[in-house]
XYZ file of C-alpha atoms in Angstrom:
570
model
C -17.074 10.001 27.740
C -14.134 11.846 28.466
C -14.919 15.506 30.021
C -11.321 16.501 29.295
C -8.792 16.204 26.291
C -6.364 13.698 25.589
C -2.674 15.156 27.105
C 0.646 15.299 24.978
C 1.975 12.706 26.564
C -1.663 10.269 25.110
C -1.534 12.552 22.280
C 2.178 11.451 21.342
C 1.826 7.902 22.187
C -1.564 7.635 19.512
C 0.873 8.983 17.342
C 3.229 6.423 17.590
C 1.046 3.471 17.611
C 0.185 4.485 13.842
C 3.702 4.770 12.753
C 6.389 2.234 11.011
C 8.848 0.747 13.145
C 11.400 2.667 10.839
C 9.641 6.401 11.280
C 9.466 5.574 14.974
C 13.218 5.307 14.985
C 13.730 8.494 12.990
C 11.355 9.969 15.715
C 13.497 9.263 18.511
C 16.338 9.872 16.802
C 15.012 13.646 16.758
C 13.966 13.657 20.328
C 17.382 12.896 21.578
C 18.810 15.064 18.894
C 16.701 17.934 20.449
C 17.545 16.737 24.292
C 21.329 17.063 23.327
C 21.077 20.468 21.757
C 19.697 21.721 24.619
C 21.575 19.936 27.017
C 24.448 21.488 25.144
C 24.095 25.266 25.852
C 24.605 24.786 29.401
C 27.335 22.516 29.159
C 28.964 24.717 26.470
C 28.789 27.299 28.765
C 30.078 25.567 31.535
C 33.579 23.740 29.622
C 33.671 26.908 26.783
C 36.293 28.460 29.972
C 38.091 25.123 30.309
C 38.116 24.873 25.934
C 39.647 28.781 25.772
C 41.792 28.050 28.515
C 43.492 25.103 27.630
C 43.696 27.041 23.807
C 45.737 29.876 25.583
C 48.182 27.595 27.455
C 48.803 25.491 24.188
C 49.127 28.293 22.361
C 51.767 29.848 24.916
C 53.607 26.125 24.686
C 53.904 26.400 21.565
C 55.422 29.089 21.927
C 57.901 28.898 24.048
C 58.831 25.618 22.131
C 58.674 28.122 18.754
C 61.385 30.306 20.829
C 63.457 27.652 21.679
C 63.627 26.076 18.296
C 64.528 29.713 17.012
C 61.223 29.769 14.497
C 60.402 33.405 15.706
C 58.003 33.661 12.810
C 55.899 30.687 14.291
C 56.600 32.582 17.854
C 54.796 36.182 16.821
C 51.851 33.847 14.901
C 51.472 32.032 18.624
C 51.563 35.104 20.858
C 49.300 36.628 18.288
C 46.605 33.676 19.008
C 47.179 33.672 22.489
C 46.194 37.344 22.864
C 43.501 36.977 20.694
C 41.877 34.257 22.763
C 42.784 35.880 25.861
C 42.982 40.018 25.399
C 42.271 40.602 28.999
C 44.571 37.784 30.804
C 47.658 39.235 32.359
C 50.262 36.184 31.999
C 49.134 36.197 28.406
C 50.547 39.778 28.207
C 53.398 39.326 30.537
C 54.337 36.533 28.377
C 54.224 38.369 24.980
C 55.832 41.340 26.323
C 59.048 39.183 27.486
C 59.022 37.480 23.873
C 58.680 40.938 21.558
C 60.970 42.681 23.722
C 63.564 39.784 23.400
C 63.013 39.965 19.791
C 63.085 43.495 19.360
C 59.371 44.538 18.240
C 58.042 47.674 18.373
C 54.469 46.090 19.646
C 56.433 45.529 22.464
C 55.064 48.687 23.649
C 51.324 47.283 23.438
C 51.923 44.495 25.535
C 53.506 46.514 28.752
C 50.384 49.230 27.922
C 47.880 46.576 28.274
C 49.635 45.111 31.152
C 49.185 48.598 32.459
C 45.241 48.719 31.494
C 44.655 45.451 32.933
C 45.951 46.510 36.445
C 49.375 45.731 36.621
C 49.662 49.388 37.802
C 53.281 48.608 39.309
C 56.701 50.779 39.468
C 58.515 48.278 37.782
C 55.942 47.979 34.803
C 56.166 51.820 34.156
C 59.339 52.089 33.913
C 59.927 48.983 31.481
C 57.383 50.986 28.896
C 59.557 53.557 29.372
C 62.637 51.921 28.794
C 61.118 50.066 25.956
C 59.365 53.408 24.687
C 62.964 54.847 23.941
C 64.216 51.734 22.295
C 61.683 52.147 19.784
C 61.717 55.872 19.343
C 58.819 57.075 21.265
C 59.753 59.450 23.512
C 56.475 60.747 24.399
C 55.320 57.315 24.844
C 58.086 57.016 27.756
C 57.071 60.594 29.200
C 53.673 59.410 29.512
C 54.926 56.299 31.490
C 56.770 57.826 33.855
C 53.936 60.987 34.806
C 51.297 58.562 35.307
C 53.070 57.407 38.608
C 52.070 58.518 41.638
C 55.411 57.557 43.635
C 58.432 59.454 45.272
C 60.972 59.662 42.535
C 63.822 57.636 42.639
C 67.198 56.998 41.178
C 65.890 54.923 38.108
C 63.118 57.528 37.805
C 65.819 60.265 37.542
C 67.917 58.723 35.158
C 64.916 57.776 32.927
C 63.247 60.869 33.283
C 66.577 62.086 32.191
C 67.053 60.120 28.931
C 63.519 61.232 27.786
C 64.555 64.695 28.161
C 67.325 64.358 26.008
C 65.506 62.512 23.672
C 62.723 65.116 23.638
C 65.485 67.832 23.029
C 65.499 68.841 26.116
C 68.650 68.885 27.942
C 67.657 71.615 30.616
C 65.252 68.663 32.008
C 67.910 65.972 31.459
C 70.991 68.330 33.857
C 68.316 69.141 36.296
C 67.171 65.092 36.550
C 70.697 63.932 36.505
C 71.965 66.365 39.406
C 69.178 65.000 41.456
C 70.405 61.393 40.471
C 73.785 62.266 41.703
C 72.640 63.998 44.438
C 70.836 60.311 45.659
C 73.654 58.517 44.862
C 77.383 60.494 44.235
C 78.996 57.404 43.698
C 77.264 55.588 41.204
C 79.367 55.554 37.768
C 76.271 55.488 35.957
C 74.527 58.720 36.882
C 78.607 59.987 36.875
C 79.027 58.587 33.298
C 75.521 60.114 31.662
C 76.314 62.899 33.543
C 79.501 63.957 32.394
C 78.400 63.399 28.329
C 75.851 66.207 29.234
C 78.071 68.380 30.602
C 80.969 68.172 27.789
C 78.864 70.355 25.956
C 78.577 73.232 28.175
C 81.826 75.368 28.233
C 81.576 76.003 32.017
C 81.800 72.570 32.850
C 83.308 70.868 30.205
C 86.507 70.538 32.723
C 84.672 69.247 35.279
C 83.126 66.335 33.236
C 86.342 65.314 31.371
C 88.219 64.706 34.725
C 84.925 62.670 35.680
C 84.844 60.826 32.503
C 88.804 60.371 32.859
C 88.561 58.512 36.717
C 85.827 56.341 35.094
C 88.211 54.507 33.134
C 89.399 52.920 35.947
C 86.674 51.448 35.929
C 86.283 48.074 34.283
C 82.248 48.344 33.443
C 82.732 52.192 31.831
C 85.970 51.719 30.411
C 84.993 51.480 26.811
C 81.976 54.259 27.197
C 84.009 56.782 28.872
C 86.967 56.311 26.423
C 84.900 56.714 23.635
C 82.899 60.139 24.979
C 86.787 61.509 25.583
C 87.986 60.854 22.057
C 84.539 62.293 20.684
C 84.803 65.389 22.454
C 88.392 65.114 21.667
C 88.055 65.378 17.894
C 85.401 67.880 18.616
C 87.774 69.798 20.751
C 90.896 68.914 18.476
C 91.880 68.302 21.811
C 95.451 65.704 20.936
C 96.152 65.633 24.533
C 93.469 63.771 25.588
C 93.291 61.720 22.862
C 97.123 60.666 23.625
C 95.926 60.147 27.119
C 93.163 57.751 26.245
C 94.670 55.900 23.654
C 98.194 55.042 25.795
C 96.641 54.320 28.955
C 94.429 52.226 27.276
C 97.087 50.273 25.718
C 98.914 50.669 29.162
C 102.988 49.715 28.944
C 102.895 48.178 25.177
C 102.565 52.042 23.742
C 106.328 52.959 23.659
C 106.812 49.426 21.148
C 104.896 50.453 18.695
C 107.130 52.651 15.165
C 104.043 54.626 14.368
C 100.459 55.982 15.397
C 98.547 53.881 12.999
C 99.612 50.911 14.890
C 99.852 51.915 17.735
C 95.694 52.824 16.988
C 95.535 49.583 15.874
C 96.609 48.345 18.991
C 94.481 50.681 20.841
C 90.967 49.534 18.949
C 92.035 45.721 19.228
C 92.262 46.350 23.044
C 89.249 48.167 23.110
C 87.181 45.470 20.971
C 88.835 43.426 23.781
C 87.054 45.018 26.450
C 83.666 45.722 25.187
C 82.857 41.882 24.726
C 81.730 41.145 27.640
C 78.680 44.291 27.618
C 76.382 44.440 24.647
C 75.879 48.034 25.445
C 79.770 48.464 25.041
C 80.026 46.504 21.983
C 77.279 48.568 20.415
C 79.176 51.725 21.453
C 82.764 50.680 20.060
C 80.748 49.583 17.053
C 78.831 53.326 16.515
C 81.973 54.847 17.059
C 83.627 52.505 13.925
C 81.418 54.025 11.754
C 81.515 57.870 13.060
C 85.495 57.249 12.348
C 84.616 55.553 8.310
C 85.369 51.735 9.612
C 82.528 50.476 8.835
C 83.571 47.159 7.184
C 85.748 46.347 10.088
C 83.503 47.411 11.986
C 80.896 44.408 10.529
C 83.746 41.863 9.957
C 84.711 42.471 14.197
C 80.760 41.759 15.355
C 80.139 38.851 13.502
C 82.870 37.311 15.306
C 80.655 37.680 18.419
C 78.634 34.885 19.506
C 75.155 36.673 19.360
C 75.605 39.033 16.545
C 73.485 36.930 14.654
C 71.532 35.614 16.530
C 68.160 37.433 15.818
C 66.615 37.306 19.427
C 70.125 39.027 20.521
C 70.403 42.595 21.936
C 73.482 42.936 19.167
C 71.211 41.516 16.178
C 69.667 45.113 14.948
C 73.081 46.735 15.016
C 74.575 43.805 12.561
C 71.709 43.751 10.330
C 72.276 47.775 10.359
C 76.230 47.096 9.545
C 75.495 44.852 7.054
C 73.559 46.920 5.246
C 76.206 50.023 5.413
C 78.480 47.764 4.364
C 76.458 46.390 1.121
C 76.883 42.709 2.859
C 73.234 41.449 1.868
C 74.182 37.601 2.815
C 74.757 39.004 6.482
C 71.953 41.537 6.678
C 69.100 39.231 4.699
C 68.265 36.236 7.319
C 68.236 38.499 10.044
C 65.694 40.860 7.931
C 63.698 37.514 7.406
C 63.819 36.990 11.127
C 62.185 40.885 11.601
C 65.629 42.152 13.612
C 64.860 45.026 12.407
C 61.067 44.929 12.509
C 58.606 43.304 10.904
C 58.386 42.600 7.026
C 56.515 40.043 5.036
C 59.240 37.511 3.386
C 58.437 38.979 -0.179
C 58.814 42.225 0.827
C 62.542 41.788 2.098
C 63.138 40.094 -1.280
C 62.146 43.110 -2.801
C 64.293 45.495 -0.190
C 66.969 43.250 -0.723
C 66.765 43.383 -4.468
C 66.255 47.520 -4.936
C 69.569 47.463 -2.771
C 71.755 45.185 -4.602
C 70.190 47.133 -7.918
C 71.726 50.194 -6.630
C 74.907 48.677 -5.693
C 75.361 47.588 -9.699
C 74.218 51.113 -10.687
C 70.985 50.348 -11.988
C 69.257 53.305 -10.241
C 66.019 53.409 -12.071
C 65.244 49.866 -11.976
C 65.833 49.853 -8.058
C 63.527 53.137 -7.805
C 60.809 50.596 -9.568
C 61.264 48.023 -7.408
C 61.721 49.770 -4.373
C 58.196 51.484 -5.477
C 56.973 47.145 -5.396
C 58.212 47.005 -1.435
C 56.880 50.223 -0.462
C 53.011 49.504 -1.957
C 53.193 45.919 -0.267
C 53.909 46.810 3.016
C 51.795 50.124 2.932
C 49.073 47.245 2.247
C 49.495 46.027 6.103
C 47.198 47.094 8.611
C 49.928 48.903 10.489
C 52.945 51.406 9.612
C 55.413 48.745 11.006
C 56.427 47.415 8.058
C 56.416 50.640 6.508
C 59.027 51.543 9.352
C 60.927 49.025 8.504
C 61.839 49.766 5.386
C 62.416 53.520 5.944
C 65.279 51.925 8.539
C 66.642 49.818 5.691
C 66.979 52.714 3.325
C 68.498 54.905 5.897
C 71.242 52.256 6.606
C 71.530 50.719 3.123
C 73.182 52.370 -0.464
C 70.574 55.104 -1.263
C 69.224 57.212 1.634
C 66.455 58.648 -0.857
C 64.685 55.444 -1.002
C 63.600 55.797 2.598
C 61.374 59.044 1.464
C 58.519 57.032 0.221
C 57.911 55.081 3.089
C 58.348 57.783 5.638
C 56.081 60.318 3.896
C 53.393 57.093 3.474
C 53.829 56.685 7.499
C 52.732 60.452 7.715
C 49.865 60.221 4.928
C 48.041 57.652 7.482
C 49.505 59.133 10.932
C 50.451 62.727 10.611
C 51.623 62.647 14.431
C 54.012 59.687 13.964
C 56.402 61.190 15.702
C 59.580 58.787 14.169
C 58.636 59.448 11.131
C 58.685 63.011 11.386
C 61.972 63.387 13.498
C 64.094 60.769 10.516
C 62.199 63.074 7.052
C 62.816 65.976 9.021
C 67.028 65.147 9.765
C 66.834 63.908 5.492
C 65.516 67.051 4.617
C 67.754 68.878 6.969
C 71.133 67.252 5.218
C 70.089 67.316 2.175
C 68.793 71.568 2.094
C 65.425 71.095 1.122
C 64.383 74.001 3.003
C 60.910 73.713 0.919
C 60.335 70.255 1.427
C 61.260 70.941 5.343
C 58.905 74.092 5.487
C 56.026 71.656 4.647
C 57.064 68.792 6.636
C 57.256 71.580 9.577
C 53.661 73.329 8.524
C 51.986 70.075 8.361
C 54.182 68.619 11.893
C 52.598 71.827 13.355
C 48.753 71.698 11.677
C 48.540 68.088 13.682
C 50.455 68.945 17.040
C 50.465 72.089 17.905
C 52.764 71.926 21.241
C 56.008 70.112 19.187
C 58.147 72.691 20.355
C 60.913 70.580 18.485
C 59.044 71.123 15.262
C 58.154 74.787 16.492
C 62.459 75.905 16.783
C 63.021 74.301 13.282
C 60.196 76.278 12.054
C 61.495 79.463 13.369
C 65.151 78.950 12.530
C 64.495 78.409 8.994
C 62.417 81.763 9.067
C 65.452 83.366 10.436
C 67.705 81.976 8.278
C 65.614 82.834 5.125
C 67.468 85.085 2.433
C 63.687 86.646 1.633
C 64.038 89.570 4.679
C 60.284 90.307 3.882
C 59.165 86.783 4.674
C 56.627 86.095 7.956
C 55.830 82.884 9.656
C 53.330 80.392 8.291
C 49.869 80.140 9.896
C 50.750 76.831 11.824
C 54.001 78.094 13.519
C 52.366 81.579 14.086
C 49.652 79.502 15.898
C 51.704 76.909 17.656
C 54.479 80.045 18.919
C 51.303 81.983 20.151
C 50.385 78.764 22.478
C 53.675 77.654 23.759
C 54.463 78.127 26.910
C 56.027 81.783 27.430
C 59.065 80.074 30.014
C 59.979 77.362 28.020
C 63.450 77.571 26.671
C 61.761 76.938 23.151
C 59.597 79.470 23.275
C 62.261 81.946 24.867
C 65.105 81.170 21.769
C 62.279 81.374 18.888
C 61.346 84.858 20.532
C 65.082 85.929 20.479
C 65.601 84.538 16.990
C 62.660 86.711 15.726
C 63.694 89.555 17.831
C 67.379 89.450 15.962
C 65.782 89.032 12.669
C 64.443 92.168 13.194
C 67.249 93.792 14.374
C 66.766 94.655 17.974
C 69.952 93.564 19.262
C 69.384 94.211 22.619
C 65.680 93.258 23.263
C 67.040 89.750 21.533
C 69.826 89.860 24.182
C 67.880 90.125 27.105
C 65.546 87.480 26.184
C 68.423 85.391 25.269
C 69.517 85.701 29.078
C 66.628 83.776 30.234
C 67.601 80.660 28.591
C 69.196 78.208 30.998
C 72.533 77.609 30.559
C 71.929 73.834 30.027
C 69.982 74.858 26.749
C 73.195 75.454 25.484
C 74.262 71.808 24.750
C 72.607 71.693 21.953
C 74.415 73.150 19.227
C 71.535 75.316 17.559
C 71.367 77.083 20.920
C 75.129 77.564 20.674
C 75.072 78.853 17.423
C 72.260 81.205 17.821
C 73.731 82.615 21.212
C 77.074 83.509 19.389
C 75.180 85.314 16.842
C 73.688 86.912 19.462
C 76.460 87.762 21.198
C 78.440 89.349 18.080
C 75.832 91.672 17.355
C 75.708 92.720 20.948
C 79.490 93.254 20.579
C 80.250 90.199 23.235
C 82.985 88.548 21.472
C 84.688 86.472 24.027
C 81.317 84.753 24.396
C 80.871 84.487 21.175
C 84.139 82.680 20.634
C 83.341 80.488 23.333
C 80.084 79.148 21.313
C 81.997 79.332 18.124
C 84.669 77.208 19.797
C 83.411 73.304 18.393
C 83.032 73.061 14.325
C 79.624 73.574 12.879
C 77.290 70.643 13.792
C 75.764 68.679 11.147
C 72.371 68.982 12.618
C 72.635 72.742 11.938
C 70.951 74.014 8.593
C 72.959 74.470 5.508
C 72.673 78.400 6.199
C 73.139 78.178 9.543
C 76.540 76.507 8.894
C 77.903 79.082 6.555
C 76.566 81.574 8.993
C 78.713 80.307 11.417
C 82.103 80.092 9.061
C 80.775 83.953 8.678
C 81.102 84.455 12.167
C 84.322 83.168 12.458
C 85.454 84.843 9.916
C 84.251 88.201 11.396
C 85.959 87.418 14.789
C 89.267 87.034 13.193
């Protein structure tokens, strides 16, 4: 008699022993079924690494093969999989960030952030964010970049720091950075060349910076930049001296053969076209400058003789798609939409882009409206405002600037700080006089971020230029003036401005002293310092101010206040 019971092991085998010879073999069949499945959660542990690994390489194969084929769509769908599978592995963000930069996306900006987050806390890596940052009209992106390091400024620190500045309005920062620059490094044409474009904007040393900008045609790498900022300020100026000067030496000996100035402009342009093809940047500048002067069309027809113009993963590519669609040429501008030059946009959504445009180019403006109204509501579907941004950019360069309202008021609706957005409605609103529409857009800018100071001066100009004389500031810019900082040149002008509305010429004109000299490059702060001065009774200062035309980014009133001026000084 057994004193104990039967083990599992007895149990299992009595078991057996009554079973068929076909449920025995389902029984083991289980067993090793259940062995295996346990056998496999170590093992998946152990190759799951190896699996996700060899998943991100493949992916990044793919590619670079995707690149090199020129299938960018496949490209962003690879890099998208690789980061997914990978979000915390530096190559995989290295890697992404060379590709979107290359093809000129905005998430561009992501990748060098995360690289950032991850520990790739170098120099270098700031200031490509930063440089990337501006490219895609973020500013304050870039500012961020550049305070977060902890090192001894440098030359490239300078000049970025710089180009922020201007970018952020202000140009105080941007002479202050830019001496410093020099100050490293007096020879370097670069810091002589951004420099001088500053300075041609402040009467005190506008001399100074022409005869900079004039030695810096001898050289070959700031030939076609320099000429260009001389004939700008030129026509600005009506300065036909300089312009002479350019143009001939330019052309060098050949000037005296030609009958007349259109050819011998002709001849002038071809030689500059000439010399810009060898520099992207200089290509895009000679290009710009086509359409400032109403060439447009040649402008277009001269870049698509370039080798990369079309080429979507090219520096040029965004500037032809942008010329093609000035110029109503949708068979240039719609494969390199398809490709995303100028960000990105489902394929049915460029059709319908593509077809509002042509729609307005035949005159059919309601049915465009309609299916303009189709492209906006499909890419507002996207989890991102990219594609809304998109569009926007292909309104403001295409037939009908209006159409580019929609999307930029839906990019505010979900992000009331997007900051591109707000700066593009805000320069719409500003050409086309809506002083109500801009009095909301600058309420609302103001409600959501408080210390814009850019918003804040357009707020307070259009209060000073308001024909109501009873009229006070909204709650927002009442708010945001009370918190700004009291020695900011901002803060110091909108004081001045509401000092002057009020009358009190010479409270308004020692506040206006404070403002740095620098300020006055940008032509608001021009225009308000001349009023200034003629109600203080300084009229050779004021003519001095009054000296350029009135700028187009000056409100309507602030335009005719200006002829008013003039008119007065006479």
């Amino acid at each position: 008699m057994r004193l104990l019971p039967p083990s599992w092991r007895e149990r299992f085998e009595s078991y057996l022993t009554r079973l068929s010879a076909g449920e025995r073999a389902r029984v083991g069949g289980l067993v090793v079924l259940v062995a295996c499945a346990i056998l496999a959660i170590p093992a998946w542990k152990l190759l799951s690494p190896v699996w996700r690994d060899w998943r991100v390489n493949r992916a990044l194969e793919q590619a670079s093969a995707s690149a090199e084929a020129g299938n960018y769509r496949a490209l962003l769908l690879h890099l998208q999989r690789a980061s997914q599978l990978a979000p915390s592995n530096l190559e995989v963000w290295s890697e992404t960030a060379g590709y979107l930069s290359a093809l000129g996306q905005p998430d561009t900006l992501v990748a060098y952030e995360n690289l950032l987050r991850l520990g790739q806390n170098d120099v270098d890596t700031h200031y490509q964010l930063a440089r990337e940052a501006l490219r895609f009209d973020s500013p304050e992106r870039a500012r961020d970049a550049l305070a977060s390091l902890q090192s001894t400024p440098d030359l490239t620190r300078h000049q970025l720091t710089a180009a922020v500045a201007l970018r952020l309005n202000e140009p105080w920062v941007a002479l202050a950075e830019l001496q410093a620059a020099l100050a490293l490094a007096p020879d370097n044409p670069e810091v002589r060349y951004n420099l001088s474009v500053l300075q041609l904007n402040l009467p005190d040393a506008h001399d100074e910076a022409q005869a900079r900008l004039l030695d810096l045609r001898h050289n070959a790498d700031y030939v076609v930049r320099a000429s260009v900022a001389l004939l700008r300020d030129a026509g600005r100026q009506r300065d036909a001296t300089t312009a002479s000067t350019v143009i001939t030496g330019l052309v060098g000996d050949r000037a005296n053969t030609y009958p007349d100035s259109d050819q011998l402009f002709a001849a002038f342009l071809q030689t500059l076209q000439s010399r810009a093809t060898t520099q992207p940047t200089d290509v895009a500048t000679v290009a710009r400058w086509m359409v400032e002067i109403g060439r447009v069309d040649s402008a277009l027809e001269w870049i698509t003789t370039l080798p990369t113009a079309t080429d979507p993963s090219a520096e040029l590519a965004p500037l032809t798609a942008e010329l093609a669609l000035r110029a109503r040429r949708l068979d240039v501008a719609a494969p390199l939409l398809m490709q995303g030059t100028l960000g990105p946009l489902a394929p049915e959504t460029v059709v319908l882009a593509l077809a509002a445009q042509e729609q307005l180019r035949m005159n059919k403006i309601d049915r465009a409206q309609f299916t303009w109204s189709d492209a906006v509501t499909q890419a507002n579907a996207a989890p991102s405002v990219a594609q809304l941004r998109t569009l926007a950019r292909i309104a403001a360069t295409g037939s009908n600037n209006e159409l580019s309202l929609a999307p930029l008021q839906s990019i505010l609706k979900r992000d009331p700080t997007d900051t591109w957005a707000f700066t593009t409605l805000l320069g719409h609103f500003t050409t086309t006089d809506r002083r109500r529409d801009l009095q909301e857009l600058l309420d609302e800018r103001l409600l959501h971020q408080p210390s814009d100071l850019i918003a804040l001066q357009w707020a307070v100009r259009l209060h000073a230029t308001s024909p109501i004389k009873s009229a006070t500031l909204s709650d927002p810019v009442s708010r945001a003036l009370s918190t700004a900082p009291a020695d900011s040149p901002v803060t110091l002008f909108c004081r001045a401005l509401l000092v002057q509305r009020q009358h009190h010429t010479s409270d308004a004109a020692a506040i206006w002293q404070q403002v740095p000299a620098a300020a006055l490059t940008l032509p608001e702060f021009r225009h308000w310092g001349a009023v200034i001065a003629v109600a203080a009774g300084d009229t050779a200062t004021a003519r001095l101010l009054l000296a350029d035309p009135p700028s187009t980014k000056l409100l309507n009133a602030e335009r005719e206040q200006h002829l008013q001026l003039l008119r007065q000084l006479q």
